[in-house]
Amino acid sequence: MEPVTDDPATQPPTSGGRPLLGAADIRRLAAELDVRPTKTLGQNFVIDGNTIRRIVAAAKLDPQDTVLEVGPGLGSLTLGLLDVARHVVAVEIDPVLAGRLPRTIEEFRPGHGGRLDVVLSDALKVTSLPAEPTALVANLPYNVAVPVVLHLLENFPSLRTGLVMVQDEVADRLAAGPGSKTYGVPSVKAAWYGQLRKAGVIGMNVFWPAPKIHSGLVGFERREPPATTAKREDVFAVVDAAFAQRRKTLRAALAGWAGGAARAEEALRAAGIDPQARGEKLAIEDFARIAEAGRGAA
Ligand code: SAM
């Protein structure tokens, strides 16, 4: 019988017949570069071909896509992305990993290095790229996953779709809708930019080193932000204020933002929101209306 997994110990993983990085390759590259994966940079490298194929399939890329990959690491996902997309722009903060990546691609996909740009940079700060990205696909460094996603969606409006792997708990938070227990600041802010959906859970043993937590996949489709005259920053300020004191009514939670509880109540009523409600029940459109009304009341 055919083996159902491509256990790296028994056969090297592939994508459409082309080789991917297995555990032995990751070990070899890490030893060559003397890489000691750090927690600070969220360095957990994927050693499993099934996981790469799953991420790439869930990303539903178009052959014309230019993919922005944050944190390519040793190149596990980069190889899978190059097999289905026109171009990959990989932003990596670690100079040793960024420096090795073009050679790894040349080794595993000879002649395809011209479809990859490696940018040595902090994804939280990057505001321009060598090519306009249309899709974000990444196994993100977990400690900065949410700010990275929000920063990139804000700065690269050409990103129309995406699929990211993050800490499972964060995946739930990003994809949560109003009223759910996990709904909070990341959910509301992400909803400004688009529609997010949970696209699966990933175990720990597909990484080296193995993290202590499960990972989750989150898919993303961009849509127009809510129709409002309020600026995005002003809407996000209301969101931050509402969730900073999650258990309080909006009237109380927004008092600091509005310049007093009475003014908060006035803005809430003008926006058609019950002042006794809590932020966790509101959608991004509601926060936009409050921001708009607050400007009038101020
Ligand atoms: N994509 C690779 C994989 O799947 O095996 C590695 C993923 S690992 C979870 C996260 C990667 O992000 C690491 O390579 C790390 O060096 C990089 N990284 C961490 N913080 C970063 C940042 N602020 N900007 C860009 N890359 C970052």
PDB file of N, CA, C and O in Angstrom, residues 267-292:
ATOM      1  N   ALA A 267     -22.731  60.733  21.699  1.00  0.00           N
ATOM      2  CA  ALA A 267     -22.186  60.189  20.445  1.00  0.00           C
ATOM      3  C   ALA A 267     -22.809  58.830  20.135  1.00  0.00           C
ATOM      4  O   ALA A 267     -23.152  58.533  18.988  1.00  0.00           O
ATOM      5  N   LEU A 268     -22.972  58.004  21.193  1.00  0.00           N
ATOM      6  CA  LEU A 268     -23.542  56.668  20.984  1.00  0.00           C
ATOM      7  C   LEU A 268     -24.984  56.775  20.488  1.00  0.00           C
ATOM      8  O   LEU A 268     -25.377  56.095  19.537  1.00  0.00           O
ATOM      9  N   ARG A 269     -25.747  57.644  21.102  1.00  0.00           N
ATOM     10  CA  ARG A 269     -27.153  57.799  20.682  1.00  0.00           C
ATOM     11  C   ARG A 269     -27.222  58.324  19.249  1.00  0.00           C
ATOM     12  O   ARG A 269     -28.013  57.845  18.438  1.00  0.00           O
ATOM     13  N   ALA A 270     -26.339  59.277  18.937  1.00  0.00           N
ATOM     14  CA  ALA A 270     -26.333  59.831  17.567  1.00  0.00           C
ATOM     15  C   ALA A 270     -25.979  58.737  16.553  1.00  0.00           C
ATOM     16  O   ALA A 270     -26.420  58.783  15.405  1.00  0.00           O
ATOM     17  N   ALA A 271     -25.200  57.754  17.006  1.00  0.00           N
ATOM     18  CA  ALA A 271     -24.805  56.665  16.094  1.00  0.00           C
ATOM     19  C   ALA A 271     -25.825  55.534  16.097  1.00  0.00           C
ATOM     20  O   ALA A 271     -25.641  54.528  15.387  1.00  0.00           O
ATOM     21  N   GLY A 272     -26.867  55.685  16.917  1.00  0.00           N
ATOM     22  CA  GLY A 272     -27.911  54.657  16.970  1.00  0.00           C
ATOM     23  C   GLY A 272     -27.484  53.430  17.760  1.00  0.00           C
ATOM     24  O   GLY A 272     -27.968  52.322  17.523  1.00  0.00           O
ATOM     25  N   ILE A 273     -26.563  53.627  18.728  1.00  0.00           N
ATOM     26  CA  ILE A 273     -26.073  52.495  19.541  1.00  0.00           C
ATOM     27  C   ILE A 273     -26.540  52.684  20.988  1.00  0.00           C
ATOM     28  O   ILE A 273     -26.419  53.793  21.537  1.00  0.00           O
ATOM     29  N   ASP A 274     -27.013  51.600  21.595  1.00  0.00           N
ATOM     30  CA  ASP A 274     -27.438  51.649  22.997  1.00  0.00           C
ATOM     31  C   ASP A 274     -26.214  51.935  23.890  1.00  0.00           C
ATOM     32  O   ASP A 274     -25.265  51.147  23.887  1.00  0.00           O
ATOM     33  N   PRO A 275     -26.227  53.027  24.660  1.00  0.00           N
ATOM     34  CA  PRO A 275     -25.067  53.368  25.508  1.00  0.00           C
ATOM     35  C   PRO A 275     -24.763  52.295  26.558  1.00  0.00           C
ATOM     36  O   PRO A 275     -23.656  52.229  27.087  1.00  0.00           O
ATOM     37  N   GLN A 276     -25.748  51.437  26.852  1.00  0.00           N
ATOM     38  CA  GLN A 276     -25.523  50.376  27.845  1.00  0.00           C
ATOM     39  C   GLN A 276     -24.910  49.114  27.211  1.00  0.00           C
ATOM     40  O   GLN A 276     -24.560  48.166  27.914  1.00  0.00           O
ATOM     41  N   ALA A 277     -24.796  49.104  25.889  1.00  0.00           N
ATOM     42  CA  ALA A 277     -24.223  47.919  25.212  1.00  0.00           C
ATOM     43  C   ALA A 277     -22.728  47.851  25.474  1.00  0.00           C
ATOM     44  O   ALA A 277     -22.122  48.789  25.995  1.00  0.00           O
ATOM     45  N   ARG A 278     -22.134  46.694  25.129  1.00  0.00           N
ATOM     46  CA  ARG A 278     -20.681  46.531  25.271  1.00  0.00           C
ATOM     47  C   ARG A 278     -20.057  46.391  23.888  1.00  0.00           C
ATOM     48  O   ARG A 278     -20.707  45.933  22.945  1.00  0.00           O
ATOM     49  N   GLY A 279     -18.770  46.761  23.827  1.00  0.00           N
ATOM     50  CA  GLY A 279     -18.071  46.774  22.539  1.00  0.00           C
ATOM     51  C   GLY A 279     -18.100  45.444  21.824  1.00  0.00           C
ATOM     52  O   GLY A 279     -18.121  45.378  20.596  1.00  0.00           O
ATOM     53  N   GLU A 280     -18.107  44.357  22.611  1.00  0.00           N
ATOM     54  CA  GLU A 280     -18.010  43.023  21.991  1.00  0.00           C
ATOM     55  C   GLU A 280     -19.210  42.659  21.113  1.00  0.00           C
ATOM     56  O   GLU A 280     -19.179  41.680  20.397  1.00  0.00           O
ATOM     57  N   LYS A 281     -20.277  43.491  21.212  1.00  0.00           N
ATOM     58  CA  LYS A 281     -21.468  43.210  20.386  1.00  0.00           C
ATOM     59  C   LYS A 281     -21.446  43.992  19.066  1.00  0.00           C
ATOM     60  O   LYS A 281     -22.292  43.792  18.204  1.00  0.00           O
ATOM     61  N   LEU A 282     -20.505  44.933  18.931  1.00  0.00           N
ATOM     62  CA  LEU A 282     -20.553  45.842  17.784  1.00  0.00           C
ATOM     63  C   LEU A 282     -19.681  45.393  16.624  1.00  0.00           C
ATOM     64  O   LEU A 282     -18.593  44.856  16.821  1.00  0.00           O
ATOM     65  N   ALA A 283     -20.168  45.675  15.416  1.00  0.00           N
ATOM     66  CA  ALA A 283     -19.386  45.391  14.206  1.00  0.00           C
ATOM     67  C   ALA A 283     -18.558  46.627  13.850  1.00  0.00           C
ATOM     68  O   ALA A 283     -18.809  47.715  14.375  1.00  0.00           O
ATOM     69  N   ILE A 284     -17.623  46.448  12.935  1.00  0.00           N
ATOM     70  CA  ILE A 284     -16.750  47.561  12.539  1.00  0.00           C
ATOM     71  C   ILE A 284     -17.569  48.758  12.034  1.00  0.00           C
ATOM     72  O   ILE A 284     -17.234  49.911  12.314  1.00  0.00           O
ATOM     73  N   GLU A 285     -18.685  48.501  11.363  1.00  0.00           N
ATOM     74  CA  GLU A 285     -19.524  49.596  10.847  1.00  0.00           C
ATOM     75  C   GLU A 285     -20.085  50.433  12.007  1.00  0.00           C
ATOM     76  O   GLU A 285     -20.229  51.648  11.902  1.00  0.00           O
ATOM     77  N   ASP A 286     -20.413  49.750  13.134  1.00  0.00           N
ATOM     78  CA  ASP A 286     -20.928  50.475  14.305  1.00  0.00           C
ATOM     79  C   ASP A 286     -19.846  51.398  14.876  1.00  0.00           C
ATOM     80  O   ASP A 286     -20.105  52.545  15.233  1.00  0.00           O
ATOM     81  N   PHE A 287     -18.603  50.853  14.966  1.00  0.00           N
ATOM     82  CA  PHE A 287     -17.514  51.686  15.491  1.00  0.00           C
ATOM     83  C   PHE A 287     -17.272  52.887  14.582  1.00  0.00           C
ATOM     84  O   PHE A 287     -16.962  53.985  15.056  1.00  0.00           O
ATOM     85  N   ALA A 288     -17.421  52.681  13.274  1.00  0.00           N
ATOM     86  CA  ALA A 288     -17.222  53.788  12.336  1.00  0.00           C
ATOM     87  C   ALA A 288     -18.281  54.873  12.578  1.00  0.00           C
ATOM     88  O   ALA A 288     -17.974  56.070  12.581  1.00  0.00           O
ATOM     89  N   ARG A 289     -19.531  54.441  12.820  1.00  0.00           N
ATOM     90  CA  ARG A 289     -20.592  55.442  13.076  1.00  0.00           C
ATOM     91  C   ARG A 289     -20.334  56.202  14.370  1.00  0.00           C
ATOM     92  O   ARG A 289     -20.567  57.400  14.458  1.00  0.00           O
ATOM     93  N   ILE A 290     -19.828  55.490  15.386  1.00  0.00           N
ATOM     94  CA  ILE A 290     -19.535  56.175  16.663  1.00  0.00           C
ATOM     95  C   ILE A 290     -18.429  57.214  16.447  1.00  0.00           C
ATOM     96  O   ILE A 290     -18.513  58.339  16.945  1.00  0.00           O
ATOM     97  N   ALA A 291     -17.385  56.824  15.710  1.00  0.00           N
ATOM     98  CA  ALA A 291     -16.277  57.760  15.468  1.00  0.00           C
ATOM     99  C   ALA A 291     -16.793  59.004  14.746  1.00  0.00           C
ATOM    100  O   ALA A 291     -16.425  60.136  15.082  1.00  0.00           O
ATOM    101  N   GLU A 292     -17.680  58.792  13.795  1.00  0.00           N
ATOM    102  CA  GLU A 292     -18.241  59.906  13.035  1.00  0.00           C
ATOM    103  C   GLU A 292     -19.076  60.808  13.958  1.00  0.00           C
ATOM    104  O   GLU A 292     -18.912  62.017  13.950  1.00  0.00           O
TER     105      GLU A 292
END
